Amino acid sequence: MTDGIQRSQSRLGETQQDLATGRRVHSYADLGSNAVRSISAHSMLSRHKAEMQVSKHVETTLGLYDTHLTNMDNQLTEMRTQMLTALGNEDGTGLQEAFEGAFERFRDSLNADEGGVYLFGGSSSEVKPFMPKDFQAAQWNPTVNAFRSDGNQAKATIGENHTMTFGIGAREAGEQIYDAFRTLSQAAPFKDGEMTWGNKTAIRTALEQLDDGLGKLRNVNGENGRKMAKLDAITEAAEKRSLVFERIISESEDADLGKVATDLAKHQASLQASYSVFARLSSLSLTNYL
């Protein structure tokens, strides 16, 4: 009777474990002939999860590039409109402040960081990729010395045997735009009211440089957008493959919770019956028959 109770307790414990874990097997030995298939599925699923983590990091980085490049485009387009208006009206009111503010935002975008690592720094991720501190300093800093980024780009494995090269350098995104700021800085100050001949000439030259720079900036952002779209497609395909591996594992290892609940009730009733019989047997003595 004691052995029977212990067997009932063991079966009940196994059923409770199945219910708690949602698994009907708790070691590869329990899988039998399905062990090799399950191990392979686990291995592939782990690999895909690791690649998904890398993909999420790359996706975040590409998203940050898109945000900063789009902001620069919007701000510089607004500055361009102000320059054209000033030329048309021959009035430089507010231009100096507009140039200084646009330069600050341009500098802050190129020196943006993620977790202490400069986004536009290339391999020099711990050194500010853009050096001039303000609009006035641009006139003293030639373009060749203004940027500290290099052309090196990061690489990441983001899918089944697929490596993506990504990363944008500050020089790549802003070199020609900086030329426009430098032209304007050398012609400064721009005072309110009628502009000087030098101011007008500088604005016309800077507009040409700015148009070239905006064209390059948009090309860079467009290429970044194509990489984002490609990453989305690869990630979607990887997620579908992960679902296949999870289904294979589930078929081999997951418990049928409905059956587990039925077995749990059956084993509990059996154990309670064993306890009841054991209690009655334990209470028997010769006095019951005398």
Coordinates of N, CA, C and O in Angstrom, one line a residue, residues 53-235:
Q53 N 18.1 39.9 -32.5 CA 18.6 40.9 -31.6 C 19.5 41.9 -32.4 O 19.4 43.1 -32.2
V54 N 20.4 41.3 -33.2 CA 21.2 42.2 -34.0 C 20.4 43.0 -35.0 O 20.7 44.2 -35.2
S55 N 19.4 42.4 -35.6 CA 18.5 43.2 -36.5 C 17.8 44.4 -35.8 O 17.7 45.4 -36.4
K56 N 17.4 44.2 -34.6 CA 16.7 45.2 -33.8 C 17.7 46.4 -33.6 O 17.3 47.6 -33.6
H57 N 19.0 46.0 -33.3 CA 20.0 47.1 -33.0 C 20.2 47.9 -34.3 O 20.3 49.1 -34.3
V58 N 20.4 47.1 -35.5 CA 20.6 47.8 -36.7 C 19.4 48.7 -37.1 O 19.5 49.8 -37.6
E59 N 18.2 48.1 -36.9 CA 16.9 48.9 -37.2 C 16.9 50.2 -36.4 O 16.5 51.2 -36.9
T60 N 17.3 50.1 -35.1 CA 17.3 51.3 -34.3 C 18.3 52.4 -34.8 O 18.0 53.5 -34.9
T61 N 19.5 51.9 -35.2 CA 20.5 52.8 -35.7 C 20.0 53.4 -37.0 O 20.2 54.6 -37.2
L62 N 19.5 52.6 -37.9 CA 19.0 53.2 -39.2 C 17.9 54.2 -39.0 O 17.8 55.2 -39.7
G63 N 17.0 53.9 -38.0 CA 16.0 54.8 -37.7 C 16.5 56.2 -37.2 O 16.0 57.2 -37.5
L64 N 17.5 56.1 -36.3 CA 18.2 57.3 -35.8 C 18.8 58.1 -37.0 O 18.7 59.4 -37.0
Y65 N 19.5 57.4 -37.9 CA 20.0 58.1 -39.0 C 18.9 58.9 -39.8 O 19.1 60.0 -40.2
D66 N 17.8 58.2 -40.0 CA 16.7 58.7 -40.8 C 16.2 60.0 -40.1 O 15.9 61.0 -40.7
T67 N 16.0 59.9 -38.8 CA 15.5 61.0 -38.0 C 16.4 62.3 -38.1 O 15.9 63.4 -38.4
H68 N 17.7 62.1 -37.9 CA 18.6 63.2 -37.9 C 18.8 63.8 -39.3 O 18.8 65.0 -39.5
L69 N 18.9 62.9 -40.3 CA 19.0 63.4 -41.7 C 17.8 64.1 -42.2 O 17.9 65.2 -42.9
T70 N 16.6 63.6 -41.8 CA 15.4 64.3 -42.2 C 15.2 65.7 -41.5 O 14.8 66.6 -42.1
N71 N 15.7 65.7 -40.2 CA 15.6 67.0 -39.5 C 16.6 68.0 -40.2 O 16.2 69.2 -40.3
M72 N 17.8 67.6 -40.5 CA 18.7 68.5 -41.2 C 18.1 69.0 -42.5 O 18.2 70.2 -42.8
D73 N 17.5 68.1 -43.3 CA 16.9 68.4 -44.5 C 15.8 69.5 -44.3 O 15.8 70.6 -45.0
N74 N 14.9 69.3 -43.4 CA 13.9 70.3 -43.1 C 14.4 71.6 -42.7 O 13.9 72.7 -43.1
Q75 N 15.4 71.6 -41.8 CA 15.9 72.9 -41.2 C 16.7 73.6 -42.3 O 16.6 74.9 -42.4
L76 N 17.5 72.9 -43.1 CA 18.2 73.6 -44.2 C 17.3 74.1 -45.3 O 17.6 75.1 -45.9
T77 N 16.3 73.4 -45.6 CA 15.3 73.8 -46.6 C 14.6 75.1 -46.1 O 14.4 76.0 -46.9
E78 N 14.3 75.2 -44.8 CA 13.8 76.4 -44.3 C 14.7 77.6 -44.4 O 14.4 78.7 -44.7
M79 N 16.0 77.3 -44.1 CA 17.0 78.3 -44.2 C 17.2 78.8 -45.6 O 17.4 80.0 -45.9
R80 N 17.1 77.9 -46.5 CA 17.2 78.2 -48.0 C 16.1 79.1 -48.4 O 16.3 80.1 -49.1
T81 N 14.9 78.9 -47.9 CA 13.8 79.7 -48.2 C 14.0 81.1 -47.7 O 13.7 82.1 -48.4
Q82 N 14.5 81.2 -46.5 CA 14.8 82.5 -45.9 C 15.9 83.3 -46.7 O 15.8 84.5 -46.9
M83 N 16.9 82.6 -47.2 CA 17.9 83.2 -48.1 C 17.3 83.7 -49.4 O 17.6 84.9 -49.8
L84 N 16.5 83.0 -50.0 CA 15.8 83.4 -51.2 C 14.9 84.6 -51.0 O 14.9 85.6 -51.8
T85 N 14.2 84.6 -49.9 CA 13.3 85.7 -49.6 C 14.2 87.0 -49.3 O 13.8 88.1 -49.8
A86 N 15.3 86.8 -48.6 CA 16.2 88.0 -48.3 C 16.7 88.5 -49.6 O 16.8 89.8 -49.8
L87 N 17.1 87.7 -50.5 CA 17.6 88.2 -51.8 C 16.6 88.9 -52.6 O 16.8 90.0 -53.2
G88 N 15.3 88.3 -52.6 CA 14.2 89.0 -53.3 C 13.9 90.3 -52.8 O 13.6 91.3 -53.5
N89 N 13.9 90.4 -51.5 CA 13.5 91.7 -50.8 C 14.7 92.6 -50.6 O 14.5 93.8 -50.2
E90 N 15.9 92.1 -50.8 CA 17.2 92.8 -50.5 C 17.2 93.3 -49.1 O 17.5 94.5 -48.8
D91 N 16.8 92.4 -48.2 CA 16.7 92.8 -46.8 C 17.2 91.6 -46.0 O 16.7 90.5 -46.1
G92 N 18.3 91.9 -45.2 CA 18.9 90.8 -44.5 C 18.4 90.7 -43.0 O 19.1 90.0 -42.2
T93 N 17.3 91.2 -42.7 CA 16.8 91.2 -41.4 C 16.6 89.7 -40.9 O 15.9 88.9 -41.6
G94 N 17.2 89.4 -39.8 CA 17.0 88.1 -39.2 C 17.9 87.0 -39.8 O 17.9 85.8 -39.2
L95 N 18.7 87.3 -40.8 CA 19.5 86.3 -41.4 C 20.6 85.8 -40.5 O 20.9 84.6 -40.5
Q96 N 21.3 86.7 -39.8 CA 22.4 86.3 -39.0 C 21.9 85.3 -37.9 O 22.6 84.2 -37.7
E97 N 20.8 85.6 -37.3 CA 20.3 84.6 -36.3 C 19.8 83.3 -36.9 O 20.0 82.2 -36.3
A98 N 19.3 83.4 -38.1 CA 18.8 82.2 -38.8 C 20.0 81.3 -39.1 O 20.0 80.1 -38.9
F99 N 21.1 81.9 -39.6 CA 22.3 81.1 -39.9 C 22.9 80.5 -38.7 O 23.3 79.3 -38.7
E100 N 23.0 81.3 -37.6 CA 23.6 80.7 -36.4 C 22.7 79.6 -35.8 O 23.3 78.6 -35.4
G101 N 21.4 79.7 -35.8 CA 20.5 78.7 -35.3 C 20.6 77.4 -36.1 O 20.7 76.3 -35.6
A102 N 20.6 77.6 -37.5 CA 20.7 76.5 -38.4 C 22.0 75.7 -38.2 O 22.0 74.5 -38.3
F103 N 23.1 76.5 -38.0 CA 24.4 75.8 -37.8 C 24.4 75.0 -36.6 O 24.9 73.9 -36.5
E104 N 23.8 75.5 -35.5 CA 23.8 74.8 -34.2 C 23.1 73.5 -34.4 O 23.5 72.4 -33.9
R105 N 21.9 73.5 -35.0 CA 21.1 72.3 -35.2 C 21.9 71.3 -36.1 O 21.8 70.1 -35.9
F106 N 22.5 71.8 -37.2 CA 23.3 71.0 -38.1 C 24.5 70.3 -37.3 O 24.7 69.1 -37.4
R107 N 25.2 71.1 -36.5 CA 26.3 70.5 -35.7 C 25.7 69.5 -34.7 O 26.3 68.4 -34.6
D108 N 24.6 69.8 -34.0 CA 24.1 68.8 -33.0 C 23.7 67.5 -33.7 O 23.8 66.4 -33.1
S109 N 23.1 67.6 -34.9 CA 22.7 66.4 -35.6 C 23.9 65.5 -36.0 O 23.9 64.3 -35.8
L110 N 24.9 66.1 -36.5 CA 26.1 65.4 -36.9 C 26.9 64.8 -35.7 O 27.6 63.8 -35.8
N111 N 26.7 65.5 -34.6 CA 27.4 65.0 -33.3 C 26.5 64.2 -32.4 O 26.8 63.9 -31.3
A112 N 25.3 63.7 -33.0 CA 24.4 62.9 -32.2 C 25.0 61.6 -31.8 O 25.9 61.1 -32.5
D113 N 24.6 61.1 -30.7 CA 25.2 59.8 -30.2 C 24.1 58.9 -29.7 O 23.0 59.3 -29.4
E114 N 24.4 57.6 -29.7 CA 23.6 56.6 -29.2 C 24.4 55.8 -28.1 O 25.3 55.1 -28.5
G115 N 24.0 55.9 -26.9 CA 24.7 55.2 -25.8 C 26.2 55.7 -25.7 O 27.0 54.8 -25.4
G116 N 26.4 56.9 -26.0 CA 27.8 57.4 -25.9 C 28.7 57.2 -27.1 O 29.8 57.6 -27.1
V117 N 28.1 56.6 -28.2 CA 28.8 56.3 -29.4 C 28.3 57.2 -30.5 O 27.1 57.3 -30.7
Y118 N 29.1 58.0 -31.1 CA 28.7 59.0 -32.1 C 28.2 58.3 -33.4 O 28.9 57.4 -34.0
L119 N 27.0 58.6 -33.8 CA 26.3 57.9 -34.9 C 27.1 58.2 -36.2 O 27.2 57.2 -37.0
F120 N 27.5 59.4 -36.4 CA 28.1 59.7 -37.7 C 29.7 59.7 -37.6 O 30.3 60.4 -38.4
G121 N 30.2 59.0 -36.6 CA 31.7 59.0 -36.4 C 32.4 58.0 -37.2 O 33.7 58.0 -37.2
G122 N 31.8 57.0 -37.9 CA 32.5 55.9 -38.5 C 33.2 55.1 -37.5 O 32.6 54.7 -36.5
S123 N 34.4 54.7 -37.8 CA 35.1 53.9 -36.8 C 35.6 54.7 -35.6 O 36.0 54.2 -34.6
S124 N 35.7 56.0 -35.8 CA 36.1 56.9 -34.7 C 34.9 57.3 -33.8 O 34.5 58.5 -33.8
S125 N 34.3 56.3 -33.2 CA 33.0 56.5 -32.5 C 33.1 57.3 -31.2 O 32.1 57.6 -30.6
E126 N 34.4 57.5 -30.7 CA 34.5 58.2 -29.4 C 35.0 59.6 -29.6 O 35.3 60.3 -28.6
V127 N 35.2 60.1 -30.8 CA 35.6 61.4 -31.1 C 34.5 62.2 -31.9 O 33.9 61.6 -32.8
K128 N 34.3 63.4 -31.5 CA 33.2 64.2 -32.2 C 33.5 64.2 -33.7 O 34.6 64.6 -34.1
P129 N 32.6 63.8 -34.5 CA 32.8 63.8 -36.0 C 32.8 65.1 -36.6 O 33.4 65.3 -37.7
F130 N 32.2 66.1 -36.0 CA 32.2 67.5 -36.5 C 32.7 68.4 -35.5 O 32.2 68.5 -34.4
M131 N 33.7 69.2 -35.8 CA 34.5 69.9 -34.9 C 34.1 71.4 -34.6 O 34.1 71.9 -33.5
P132 N 33.8 72.2 -35.7 CA 33.5 73.7 -35.4 C 32.4 73.8 -34.4 O 31.3 73.2 -34.5
K133 N 32.6 74.7 -33.4 CA 31.6 74.8 -32.3 C 30.5 75.8 -32.6 O 29.4 75.7 -32.0
D134 N 30.7 76.7 -33.5 CA 29.6 77.7 -33.8 C 29.8 78.2 -35.2 O 30.7 77.9 -35.9
F135 N 28.8 79.0 -35.6 CA 28.8 79.6 -37.0 C 30.0 80.5 -37.3 O 30.6 80.4 -38.3
Q136 N 30.4 81.3 -36.3 CA 31.5 82.1 -36.5 C 32.8 81.3 -36.7 O 33.7 81.7 -37.4
A137 N 32.9 80.2 -36.0 CA 34.2 79.4 -36.1 C 34.3 78.7 -37.5 O 35.4 78.3 -37.8
A138 N 33.2 78.7 -38.2 CA 33.3 78.0 -39.6 C 34.3 78.7 -40.5 O 34.9 78.1 -41.3
Q139 N 34.4 80.1 -40.3 CA 35.2 80.8 -41.3 C 36.7 80.5 -41.1 O 37.5 80.6 -42.0
W140 N 37.1 80.0 -39.9 CA 38.5 79.7 -39.6 C 38.8 78.2 -39.7 O 40.0 77.8 -39.6
N141 N 37.8 77.4 -40.0 CA 38.0 75.9 -40.0 C 37.7 75.5 -41.5 O 36.6 75.3 -41.9
P142 N 38.8 75.2 -42.2 CA 38.6 74.6 -43.6 C 37.9 73.3 -43.5 O 37.9 72.6 -42.5
T143 N 37.2 72.9 -44.6 CA 36.4 71.7 -44.6 C 37.2 70.5 -44.3 O 36.7 69.6 -43.6
V144 N 38.4 70.4 -44.8 CA 39.3 69.2 -44.6 C 39.5 69.0 -43.1 O 39.8 67.8 -42.7
N145 N 39.5 70.1 -42.3 CA 39.8 69.9 -40.8 C 38.5 69.9 -40.0 O 38.6 69.6 -38.8
A146 N 37.4 70.1 -40.6 CA 36.1 70.3 -39.8 C 35.6 68.9 -39.5 O 34.9 68.8 -38.5
F147 N 35.9 67.9 -40.3 CA 35.3 66.5 -40.0 C 36.4 65.6 -39.6 O 37.5 65.5 -40.1
R148 N 36.0 64.7 -38.6 CA 36.9 63.7 -38.0 C 36.4 62.3 -38.3 O 37.0 61.3 -37.9
S149 N 35.3 62.2 -39.0 CA 34.8 60.8 -39.3 C 35.5 60.2 -40.5 O 36.2 61.0 -41.2
D150 N 35.5 58.9 -40.6 CA 36.1 58.3 -41.7 C 35.0 57.5 -42.5 O 33.8 57.6 -42.2
G151 N 35.5 56.8 -43.6 CA 34.5 56.2 -44.4 C 34.2 54.7 -44.0 O 33.5 54.0 -44.8
N152 N 34.7 54.3 -42.9 CA 34.4 52.9 -42.5 C 33.0 52.7 -42.0 O 32.4 53.6 -41.3
Q153 N 32.4 51.6 -42.4 CA 31.0 51.3 -42.1 C 30.9 50.0 -41.3 O 31.7 49.1 -41.6
A154 N 30.0 50.0 -40.4 CA 29.8 48.8 -39.6 C 29.1 47.7 -40.5 O 28.4 48.0 -41.5
K155 N 29.3 46.4 -40.1 CA 28.6 45.3 -40.7 C 27.9 44.4 -39.7 O 28.4 44.3 -38.6
A156 N 26.8 43.8 -40.1 CA 26.1 43.0 -39.2 C 25.4 41.9 -39.9 O 24.9 42.1 -41.0
T157 N 25.4 40.7 -39.3 CA 24.7 39.5 -39.9 C 23.2 39.6 -39.4 O 23.0 39.5 -38.2
I158 N 22.3 39.8 -40.3 CA 20.9 40.1 -40.0 C 20.0 39.0 -40.5 O 18.8 39.1 -40.3
G159 N 20.4 38.0 -41.2 CA 19.5 37.0 -41.7 C 20.3 35.8 -42.1 O 21.5 35.6 -41.8
E160 N 19.6 34.9 -42.7 CA 20.2 33.6 -43.2 C 21.4 33.9 -44.1 O 21.2 34.2 -45.3
N161 N 22.6 33.9 -43.6 CA 23.8 34.1 -44.4 C 23.8 35.4 -45.1 O 24.3 35.6 -46.2
H162 N 23.2 36.4 -44.5 CA 23.1 37.8 -45.1 C 23.8 38.8 -44.2 O 23.5 38.9 -43.0
T163 N 24.8 39.5 -44.8 CA 25.5 40.6 -44.0 C 25.1 41.9 -44.6 O 25.2 42.1 -45.8
M164 N 24.7 42.9 -43.8 CA 24.4 44.2 -44.2 C 25.5 45.2 -43.7 O 25.9 45.2 -42.6
T165 N 25.9 46.0 -44.7 CA 26.9 47.1 -44.4 C 26.1 48.4 -44.1 O 25.2 48.7 -45.0
F166 N 26.2 49.0 -43.0 CA 25.5 50.2 -42.7 C 26.4 51.2 -42.0 O 27.5 50.9 -41.6
G167 N 25.9 52.4 -41.9 CA 26.6 53.5 -41.2 C 26.8 54.7 -42.1 O 27.0 54.5 -43.3
I168 N 26.7 55.9 -41.6 CA 26.9 57.1 -42.4 C 27.9 58.0 -41.7 O 27.7 58.2 -40.4
G169 N 28.9 58.5 -42.4 CA 29.8 59.4 -41.8 C 29.4 60.9 -41.9 O 28.6 61.2 -42.7
A170 N 29.9 61.7 -40.9 CA 29.5 63.1 -40.9 C 29.9 63.8 -42.2 O 29.2 64.6 -42.8
R171 N 31.1 63.4 -42.7 CA 31.6 64.1 -43.9 C 30.8 63.7 -45.1 O 30.5 64.5 -45.9
E172 N 30.3 62.4 -45.1 CA 29.5 62.0 -46.2 C 28.2 62.7 -46.3 O 27.7 63.1 -47.3
A173 N 27.6 63.0 -45.1 CA 26.3 63.7 -45.0 C 26.3 65.2 -45.1 O 25.4 65.8 -45.7
G174 N 27.4 65.8 -44.6 CA 27.4 67.2 -44.5 C 28.5 68.1 -45.1 O 28.5 69.3 -44.8
E175 N 29.4 67.5 -45.8 CA 30.6 68.2 -46.3 C 30.2 69.4 -47.1 O 30.6 70.5 -46.9
Q176 N 29.4 69.2 -48.1 CA 29.0 70.3 -49.0 C 28.1 71.3 -48.4 O 28.1 72.5 -48.7
I177 N 27.3 70.9 -47.4 CA 26.5 71.8 -46.6 C 27.4 72.7 -45.8 O 27.1 73.9 -45.7
Y178 N 28.4 72.1 -45.2 CA 29.3 72.9 -44.4 C 30.0 74.0 -45.3 O 30.3 75.1 -44.8
D179 N 30.3 73.6 -46.5 CA 30.9 74.6 -47.5 C 30.0 75.9 -47.6 O 30.5 77.0 -47.6
A180 N 28.7 75.6 -47.6 CA 27.7 76.7 -47.7 C 27.8 77.6 -46.4 O 27.8 78.8 -46.5
F181 N 27.8 76.9 -45.3 CA 27.9 77.7 -44.0 C 29.2 78.5 -43.9 O 29.3 79.6 -43.4
R182 N 30.3 77.9 -44.4 CA 31.6 78.6 -44.4 C 31.6 79.8 -45.3 O 32.1 80.8 -44.9
T183 N 31.0 79.7 -46.4 CA 30.8 80.9 -47.3 C 30.1 82.0 -46.6 O 30.4 83.2 -46.7
L184 N 29.0 81.6 -46.0 CA 28.2 82.6 -45.3 C 28.9 83.2 -44.1 O 28.8 84.4 -43.8
S185 N 29.6 82.4 -43.4 CA 30.4 82.8 -42.2 C 31.4 83.8 -42.6 O 31.7 84.8 -41.9
Q186 N 32.1 83.6 -43.7 CA 33.2 84.5 -44.1 C 32.6 85.9 -44.6 O 33.3 86.9 -44.6
A187 N 31.3 85.9 -45.0 CA 30.7 87.1 -45.4 C 29.9 87.8 -44.3 O 29.4 88.9 -44.5
A188 N 29.9 87.2 -43.1 CA 29.2 87.8 -42.0 C 29.9 89.0 -41.5 O 31.1 89.2 -41.7
P189 N 29.2 89.9 -40.7 CA 27.8 89.7 -40.2 C 26.7 90.2 -41.3 O 27.0 91.0 -42.2
F190 N 25.6 89.6 -41.1 CA 24.4 90.0 -41.9 C 23.5 90.8 -41.1 O 22.8 90.3 -40.2
K191 N 23.5 92.1 -41.3 CA 22.8 93.0 -40.5 C 21.3 93.2 -41.0 O 21.0 93.0 -42.2
D192 N 20.5 93.7 -40.1 CA 19.1 94.0 -40.5 C 19.1 95.1 -41.4 O 19.9 96.1 -41.3
G193 N 18.2 95.0 -42.4 CA 18.1 96.1 -43.4 C 18.7 95.7 -44.7 O 18.9 94.5 -45.0
E194 N 19.1 96.7 -45.5 CA 19.7 96.5 -46.8 C 21.0 95.7 -46.7 O 21.9 96.1 -45.9
M195 N 21.2 94.7 -47.5 CA 22.4 93.9 -47.5 C 23.5 94.5 -48.3 O 23.2 95.2 -49.3
T196 N 24.7 94.2 -48.0 CA 25.9 94.7 -48.8 C 26.0 93.8 -50.0 O 25.5 92.7 -50.1
W197 N 26.8 94.3 -51.0 CA 27.1 93.5 -52.2 C 27.8 92.2 -51.8 O 27.5 91.2 -52.4
G198 N 28.7 92.3 -50.8 CA 29.3 91.0 -50.4 C 28.4 90.0 -49.8 O 28.5 88.8 -50.0
N199 N 27.4 90.5 -49.0 CA 26.4 89.6 -48.4 C 25.6 88.9 -49.5 O 25.4 87.7 -49.5
K200 N 25.2 89.7 -50.5 CA 24.4 89.1 -51.6 C 25.2 88.1 -52.4 O 24.7 87.0 -52.7
T201 N 26.4 88.4 -52.7 CA 27.2 87.5 -53.5 C 27.4 86.2 -52.7 O 27.4 85.1 -53.3
A202 N 27.7 86.3 -51.4 CA 27.9 85.1 -50.5 C 26.6 84.3 -50.5 O 26.7 83.0 -50.6
I203 N 25.5 84.9 -50.4 CA 24.2 84.1 -50.4 C 24.0 83.4 -51.7 O 23.6 82.2 -51.7
R204 N 24.3 84.0 -52.8 CA 24.1 83.3 -54.1 C 25.1 82.1 -54.2 O 24.7 81.0 -54.7
T205 N 26.3 82.3 -53.8 CA 27.3 81.2 -53.8 C 26.8 80.1 -52.9 O 26.9 78.9 -53.2
A206 N 26.4 80.5 -51.7 CA 26.0 79.5 -50.7 C 24.8 78.7 -51.1 O 24.6 77.6 -50.8
L207 N 23.9 79.4 -51.8 CA 22.7 78.7 -52.3 C 23.1 77.6 -53.3 O 22.5 76.5 -53.2
E208 N 24.0 77.8 -54.1 CA 24.5 76.7 -55.0 C 25.1 75.6 -54.2 O 24.8 74.4 -54.5
Q209 N 25.9 75.9 -53.3 CA 26.6 74.9 -52.4 C 25.5 74.2 -51.6 O 25.6 72.9 -51.4
L210 N 24.6 74.9 -51.1 CA 23.5 74.3 -50.3 C 22.7 73.3 -51.1 O 22.3 72.2 -50.7
D211 N 22.3 73.7 -52.4 CA 21.6 72.8 -53.2 C 22.3 71.5 -53.5 O 21.7 70.4 -53.5
D212 N 23.6 71.7 -53.8 CA 24.4 70.4 -54.0 C 24.4 69.6 -52.7 O 24.3 68.4 -52.8
G213 N 24.6 70.3 -51.6 CA 24.6 69.6 -50.3 C 23.3 68.9 -49.9 O 23.3 67.7 -49.5
L214 N 22.2 69.5 -50.2 CA 20.9 68.9 -49.9 C 20.7 67.7 -50.9 O 20.1 66.7 -50.4
G215 N 21.1 67.9 -52.1 CA 21.0 66.7 -53.0 C 21.8 65.5 -52.5 O 21.3 64.4 -52.5
K216 N 23.0 65.7 -52.0 CA 23.8 64.6 -51.5 C 23.1 64.1 -50.2 O 23.1 62.9 -50.0
L217 N 22.7 65.0 -49.4 CA 22.0 64.6 -48.1 C 20.8 63.7 -48.4 O 20.6 62.6 -47.8
R218 N 20.0 64.0 -49.4 CA 18.8 63.3 -49.7 C 19.2 61.9 -50.4 O 18.5 60.9 -50.1
N219 N 20.3 61.9 -51.1 CA 20.7 60.6 -51.7 C 21.2 59.7 -50.6 O 20.9 58.5 -50.6
V220 N 21.9 60.2 -49.6 CA 22.4 59.4 -48.5 C 21.2 58.9 -47.7 O 21.1 57.7 -47.3
N221 N 20.2 59.8 -47.4 CA 19.0 59.3 -46.6 C 18.2 58.3 -47.4 O 17.6 57.4 -46.9
G222 N 18.1 58.5 -48.8 CA 17.4 57.6 -49.6 C 18.0 56.2 -49.5 O 17.3 55.2 -49.4
E223 N 19.4 56.1 -49.6 CA 20.1 54.8 -49.5 C 19.8 54.2 -48.1 O 19.6 53.0 -48.0
N224 N 19.8 55.1 -47.1 CA 19.5 54.6 -45.7 C 18.1 54.0 -45.7 O 17.8 53.0 -45.0
G225 N 17.1 54.7 -46.3 CA 15.8 54.2 -46.4 C 15.6 52.8 -47.1 O 14.9 52.0 -46.7
R226 N 16.4 52.7 -48.2 CA 16.4 51.4 -48.9 C 16.9 50.2 -48.0 O 16.4 49.1 -48.0
K227 N 17.9 50.6 -47.2 CA 18.4 49.6 -46.2 C 17.4 49.2 -45.2 O 17.3 48.1 -44.7
M228 N 16.6 50.2 -44.7 CA 15.6 50.0 -43.7 C 14.5 49.1 -44.3 O 14.0 48.1 -43.7
A229 N 14.1 49.3 -45.6 CA 13.1 48.5 -46.2 C 13.6 47.0 -46.4 O 12.9 46.1 -46.2
K230 N 14.9 46.9 -46.8 CA 15.5 45.6 -47.0 C 15.6 44.9 -45.6 O 15.3 43.6 -45.5
L231 N 15.9 45.6 -44.6 CA 16.0 45.0 -43.2 C 14.6 44.5 -42.8 O 14.5 43.4 -42.2
D232 N 13.6 45.3 -43.1 CA 12.2 44.9 -42.7 C 11.8 43.6 -43.4 O 11.2 42.7 -42.8
A233 N 12.2 43.4 -44.7 CA 11.9 42.2 -45.4 C 12.6 41.0 -44.9 O 12.1 39.9 -44.7
I234 N 13.9 41.2 -44.6 CA 14.7 40.1 -44.0 C 14.2 39.7 -42.6 O 14.1 38.5 -42.3
T235 N 13.9 40.7 -41.8 CA 13.3 40.4 -40.5 C 12.0 39.7 -40.5 O 11.8 38.7 -39.8

